[in-house]
Amino acid sequence: MRASVFYRIAAVLLLLFDAGHTSGFPWSDPEWRVDLGPMRSTHFYIMGFSRTYWDFYVGFGLFVSVFLLLAVVLAWQLGGLPPESLARMRGTAWTFAFGFAGITVLSWKYFFVIPIVFSIVITFCLTAAAWLSAKQAAARSS
C-alpha cells in the first residue's frame, strides 16, 4: 500500500473526528446534570480582559476544532505529494505522526471510546504513511 493512501484515509478520519468534536458543542449534555453555572458566572480579570472559565472552555474547544481542520488539510496535501517530495518531508511526516500519538495518549487518559478509537486509527495511518514514504523513496533511489 502507498503512503498517499494512508494520508488520504487519515484526512477523512480527521475530518470525521473534527465534525464529531465540533458538533458536540458546547461539549456538555444536560443529562449529565453538571452545573455549568459557576463556569459561566465566575469572572476573573486577565491581562485587561474579563473572562470566565466557560470562555476558556469554549475557546479551547474551538481551538481543537480549528487544529483538527488544519490536520485534515495537512494530511490531504501530504497524500497528494509524489514519493520524492514526501521523502524530503520526512521530519514533517514523523512529527505529525508523533504529535497524533500524543493526542492518542491524552484521549486515553481524559476522554472516552470514540476519540480514543479515532486517535488510535489516525495515529496508525500517519505512522504507516511516514514509514512507507521513507521506504518508497529508498526503493526508488535504488
PDB file of C-alpha atoms in Angstrom:
ATOM      1  CA  MET A   1       0.000   0.000   0.000  1.00  0.00           C
ATOM      2  CA  ARG A   2       1.238   3.506  -0.771  1.00  0.00           C
ATOM      3  CA  ALA A   3       1.830   6.277   1.758  1.00  0.00           C
ATOM      4  CA  SER A   4      -0.611   8.535  -0.080  1.00  0.00           C
ATOM      5  CA  VAL A   5      -3.484   6.122   0.630  1.00  0.00           C
ATOM      6  CA  PHE A   6      -2.761   6.228   4.371  1.00  0.00           C
ATOM      7  CA  TYR A   7      -2.578  10.038   4.306  1.00  0.00           C
ATOM      8  CA  ARG A   8      -5.905  10.264   2.492  1.00  0.00           C
ATOM      9  CA  ILE A   9      -7.529   7.805   4.939  1.00  0.00           C
ATOM     10  CA  ALA A  10      -6.132   9.851   7.831  1.00  0.00           C
ATOM     11  CA  ALA A  11      -7.524  13.053   6.264  1.00  0.00           C
ATOM     12  CA  VAL A  12     -11.027  11.600   6.019  1.00  0.00           C
ATOM     13  CA  LEU A  13     -10.849  10.256   9.584  1.00  0.00           C
ATOM     14  CA  LEU A  14      -9.583  13.617  10.820  1.00  0.00           C
ATOM     15  CA  LEU A  15     -12.476  15.361   9.072  1.00  0.00           C
ATOM     16  CA  LEU A  16     -14.956  12.995  10.754  1.00  0.00           C
ATOM     17  CA  PHE A  17     -13.184  13.483  14.095  1.00  0.00           C
ATOM     18  CA  ASP A  18     -13.386  17.259  13.667  1.00  0.00           C
ATOM     19  CA  ALA A  19     -17.058  17.142  12.664  1.00  0.00           C
ATOM     20  CA  GLY A  20     -17.873  14.958  15.664  1.00  0.00           C
ATOM     21  CA  HIS A  21     -15.936  17.156  18.057  1.00  0.00           C
ATOM     22  CA  THR A  22     -17.415  20.389  16.733  1.00  0.00           C
ATOM     23  CA  SER A  23     -20.976  19.068  16.556  1.00  0.00           C
ATOM     24  CA  GLY A  24     -20.748  18.231  20.260  1.00  0.00           C
ATOM     25  CA  PHE A  25     -20.581  21.946  21.113  1.00  0.00           C
ATOM     26  CA  PRO A  26     -20.965  23.069  23.870  1.00  0.00           C
ATOM     27  CA  TRP A  27     -19.424  19.727  24.860  1.00  0.00           C
ATOM     28  CA  SER A  28     -21.870  19.192  27.685  1.00  0.00           C
ATOM     29  CA  ASP A  29     -25.156  17.320  27.963  1.00  0.00           C
ATOM     30  CA  PRO A  30     -27.997  18.302  30.319  1.00  0.00           C
ATOM     31  CA  GLU A  31     -28.454  14.593  31.111  1.00  0.00           C
ATOM     32  CA  TRP A  32     -25.054  14.649  32.820  1.00  0.00           C
ATOM     33  CA  ARG A  33     -26.576  17.019  35.391  1.00  0.00           C
ATOM     34  CA  VAL A  34     -23.425  19.111  35.542  1.00  0.00           C
ATOM     35  CA  ASP A  35     -23.987  22.604  36.894  1.00  0.00           C
ATOM     36  CA  LEU A  36     -22.236  24.849  34.393  1.00  0.00           C
ATOM     37  CA  GLY A  37     -23.494  27.995  36.126  1.00  0.00           C
ATOM     38  CA  PRO A  38     -20.309  28.608  38.120  1.00  0.00           C
ATOM     39  CA  MET A  39     -18.176  28.222  34.983  1.00  0.00           C
ATOM     40  CA  ARG A  40     -20.288  30.846  33.237  1.00  0.00           C
ATOM     41  CA  SER A  41     -20.714  33.270  36.128  1.00  0.00           C
ATOM     42  CA  THR A  42     -17.315  33.315  37.819  1.00  0.00           C
ATOM     43  CA  HIS A  43     -15.469  36.209  36.190  1.00  0.00           C
ATOM     44  CA  PHE A  44     -11.801  36.989  36.584  1.00  0.00           C
ATOM     45  CA  TYR A  45      -9.561  39.567  35.004  1.00  0.00           C
ATOM     46  CA  ILE A  46      -6.606  38.504  32.940  1.00  0.00           C
ATOM     47  CA  MET A  47      -4.406  40.950  31.061  1.00  0.00           C
ATOM     48  CA  GLY A  48      -7.133  43.579  30.860  1.00  0.00           C
ATOM     49  CA  PHE A  49      -9.992  41.242  29.885  1.00  0.00           C
ATOM     50  CA  SER A  50     -12.896  39.943  31.932  1.00  0.00           C
ATOM     51  CA  ARG A  51     -13.203  36.208  31.277  1.00  0.00           C
ATOM     52  CA  THR A  52     -14.927  33.166  32.755  1.00  0.00           C
ATOM     53  CA  TYR A  53     -13.890  29.545  32.876  1.00  0.00           C
ATOM     54  CA  TRP A  54     -16.655  28.974  30.335  1.00  0.00           C
ATOM     55  CA  ASP A  55     -14.874  31.358  27.938  1.00  0.00           C
ATOM     56  CA  PHE A  56     -11.700  29.299  28.253  1.00  0.00           C
ATOM     57  CA  TYR A  57     -13.610  26.025  27.916  1.00  0.00           C
ATOM     58  CA  VAL A  58     -15.364  27.136  24.722  1.00  0.00           C
ATOM     59  CA  GLY A  59     -12.278  28.853  23.331  1.00  0.00           C
ATOM     60  CA  PHE A  60     -10.031  25.841  23.768  1.00  0.00           C
ATOM     61  CA  GLY A  61     -12.731  23.538  22.423  1.00  0.00           C
ATOM     62  CA  LEU A  62     -12.907  25.642  19.285  1.00  0.00           C
ATOM     63  CA  PHE A  63      -9.080  25.685  19.104  1.00  0.00           C
ATOM     64  CA  VAL A  64      -9.243  21.895  18.874  1.00  0.00           C
ATOM     65  CA  SER A  65     -11.775  22.130  16.031  1.00  0.00           C
ATOM     66  CA  VAL A  66      -9.528  24.516  14.089  1.00  0.00           C
ATOM     67  CA  PHE A  67      -6.387  22.431  14.645  1.00  0.00           C
ATOM     68  CA  LEU A  68      -8.153  19.238  13.592  1.00  0.00           C
ATOM     69  CA  LEU A  69      -9.214  21.021  10.401  1.00  0.00           C
ATOM     70  CA  LEU A  70      -5.602  22.100   9.868  1.00  0.00           C
ATOM     71  CA  ALA A  71      -4.583  18.448  10.308  1.00  0.00           C
ATOM     72  CA  VAL A  72      -7.162  17.436   7.669  1.00  0.00           C
ATOM     73  CA  VAL A  73      -5.611  19.826   5.154  1.00  0.00           C
ATOM     74  CA  LEU A  74      -2.055  18.751   6.006  1.00  0.00           C
ATOM     75  CA  ALA A  75      -2.848  15.035   5.701  1.00  0.00           C
ATOM     76  CA  TRP A  76      -4.685  15.569   2.420  1.00  0.00           C
ATOM     77  CA  GLN A  77      -1.839  17.612   0.965  1.00  0.00           C
ATOM     78  CA  LEU A  78       0.779  15.090   2.095  1.00  0.00           C
ATOM     79  CA  GLY A  79      -1.292  12.409   0.380  1.00  0.00           C
ATOM     80  CA  GLY A  80      -1.036  14.288  -2.895  1.00  0.00           C
ATOM     81  CA  LEU A  81       2.734  14.622  -2.933  1.00  0.00           C
ATOM     82  CA  PRO A  82       4.976  12.432  -5.087  1.00  0.00           C
ATOM     83  CA  PRO A  83       7.222   9.984  -3.174  1.00  0.00           C
ATOM     84  CA  GLU A  84      10.331  12.106  -3.791  1.00  0.00           C
ATOM     85  CA  SER A  85       8.722  15.115  -2.104  1.00  0.00           C
ATOM     86  CA  LEU A  86       7.438  13.003   0.782  1.00  0.00           C
ATOM     87  CA  ALA A  87      10.969  11.723   1.342  1.00  0.00           C
ATOM     88  CA  ARG A  88      12.164  15.320   1.738  1.00  0.00           C
ATOM     89  CA  MET A  89       9.365  15.975   4.230  1.00  0.00           C
ATOM     90  CA  ARG A  90      10.291  13.060   6.478  1.00  0.00           C
ATOM     91  CA  GLY A  91      10.619  15.319   9.533  1.00  0.00           C
ATOM     92  CA  THR A  92       7.161  16.784   8.996  1.00  0.00           C
ATOM     93  CA  ALA A  93       5.650  13.348   8.421  1.00  0.00           C
ATOM     94  CA  TRP A  94       7.115  11.863  11.621  1.00  0.00           C
ATOM     95  CA  THR A  95       6.310  14.975  13.670  1.00  0.00           C
ATOM     96  CA  PHE A  96       2.701  14.714  12.520  1.00  0.00           C
ATOM     97  CA  ALA A  97       2.579  11.009  13.465  1.00  0.00           C
ATOM     98  CA  PHE A  98       4.231  11.531  16.876  1.00  0.00           C
ATOM     99  CA  GLY A  99       2.016  14.532  17.580  1.00  0.00           C
ATOM    100  CA  PHE A 100      -1.058  12.441  16.982  1.00  0.00           C
ATOM    101  CA  ALA A 101       0.409   9.675  19.141  1.00  0.00           C
ATOM    102  CA  GLY A 102       0.454  12.288  21.926  1.00  0.00           C
ATOM    103  CA  ILE A 103      -3.193  13.063  21.213  1.00  0.00           C
ATOM    104  CA  THR A 104      -3.909   9.337  21.481  1.00  0.00           C
ATOM    105  CA  VAL A 105      -2.320   9.212  24.941  1.00  0.00           C
ATOM    106  CA  LEU A 106      -4.325  12.253  26.055  1.00  0.00           C
ATOM    107  CA  SER A 107      -7.526  10.773  24.626  1.00  0.00           C
ATOM    108  CA  TRP A 108      -6.879   7.540  26.525  1.00  0.00           C
ATOM    109  CA  LYS A 109      -6.261   9.397  29.768  1.00  0.00           C
ATOM    110  CA  TYR A 110      -9.014  12.011  29.638  1.00  0.00           C
ATOM    111  CA  PHE A 111     -11.761  11.063  27.187  1.00  0.00           C
ATOM    112  CA  PHE A 112     -13.912   8.135  26.080  1.00  0.00           C
ATOM    113  CA  VAL A 113     -14.111   5.408  23.450  1.00  0.00           C
ATOM    114  CA  ILE A 114     -14.915   7.450  20.310  1.00  0.00           C
ATOM    115  CA  PRO A 115     -11.958   9.872  20.484  1.00  0.00           C
ATOM    116  CA  ILE A 116      -9.715   7.029  21.684  1.00  0.00           C
ATOM    117  CA  VAL A 117     -10.559   4.870  18.659  1.00  0.00           C
ATOM    118  CA  PHE A 118     -10.277   7.767  16.194  1.00  0.00           C
ATOM    119  CA  SER A 119      -6.918   8.785  17.698  1.00  0.00           C
ATOM    120  CA  ILE A 120      -5.521   5.247  17.549  1.00  0.00           C
ATOM    121  CA  VAL A 121      -6.555   4.674  13.931  1.00  0.00           C
ATOM    122  CA  ILE A 122      -5.357   8.111  12.790  1.00  0.00           C
ATOM    123  CA  THR A 123      -2.026   7.586  14.563  1.00  0.00           C
ATOM    124  CA  PHE A 124      -1.683   4.209  12.844  1.00  0.00           C
ATOM    125  CA  CYS A 125      -2.397   5.763   9.422  1.00  0.00           C
ATOM    126  CA  LEU A 126       0.029   8.657   9.941  1.00  0.00           C
ATOM    127  CA  THR A 127       2.764   6.323  11.234  1.00  0.00           C
ATOM    128  CA  ALA A 128       2.274   3.894   8.350  1.00  0.00           C
ATOM    129  CA  ALA A 129       2.347   6.763   5.866  1.00  0.00           C
ATOM    130  CA  ALA A 130       5.543   8.234   7.338  1.00  0.00           C
ATOM    131  CA  TRP A 131       7.224   4.819   7.363  1.00  0.00           C
ATOM    132  CA  LEU A 132       6.083   3.931   3.834  1.00  0.00           C
ATOM    133  CA  SER A 133       7.075   7.297   2.394  1.00  0.00           C
ATOM    134  CA  ALA A 134      10.667   6.771   3.583  1.00  0.00           C
ATOM    135  CA  LYS A 135      10.656   3.166   2.376  1.00  0.00           C
ATOM    136  CA  GLN A 136       9.199   4.047  -1.046  1.00  0.00           C
ATOM    137  CA  ALA A 137      11.728   6.834  -1.543  1.00  0.00           C
ATOM    138  CA  ALA A 138      14.592   4.467  -0.690  1.00  0.00           C
ATOM    139  CA  ALA A 139      13.223   1.876  -3.136  1.00  0.00           C
ATOM    140  CA  ARG A 140      13.021   4.440  -5.941  1.00  0.00           C
ATOM    141  CA  SER A 141      16.605   5.621  -5.377  1.00  0.00           C
ATOM    142  CA  SER A 142      17.960   2.047  -5.521  1.00  0.00           C
TER     143      SER A 142
END
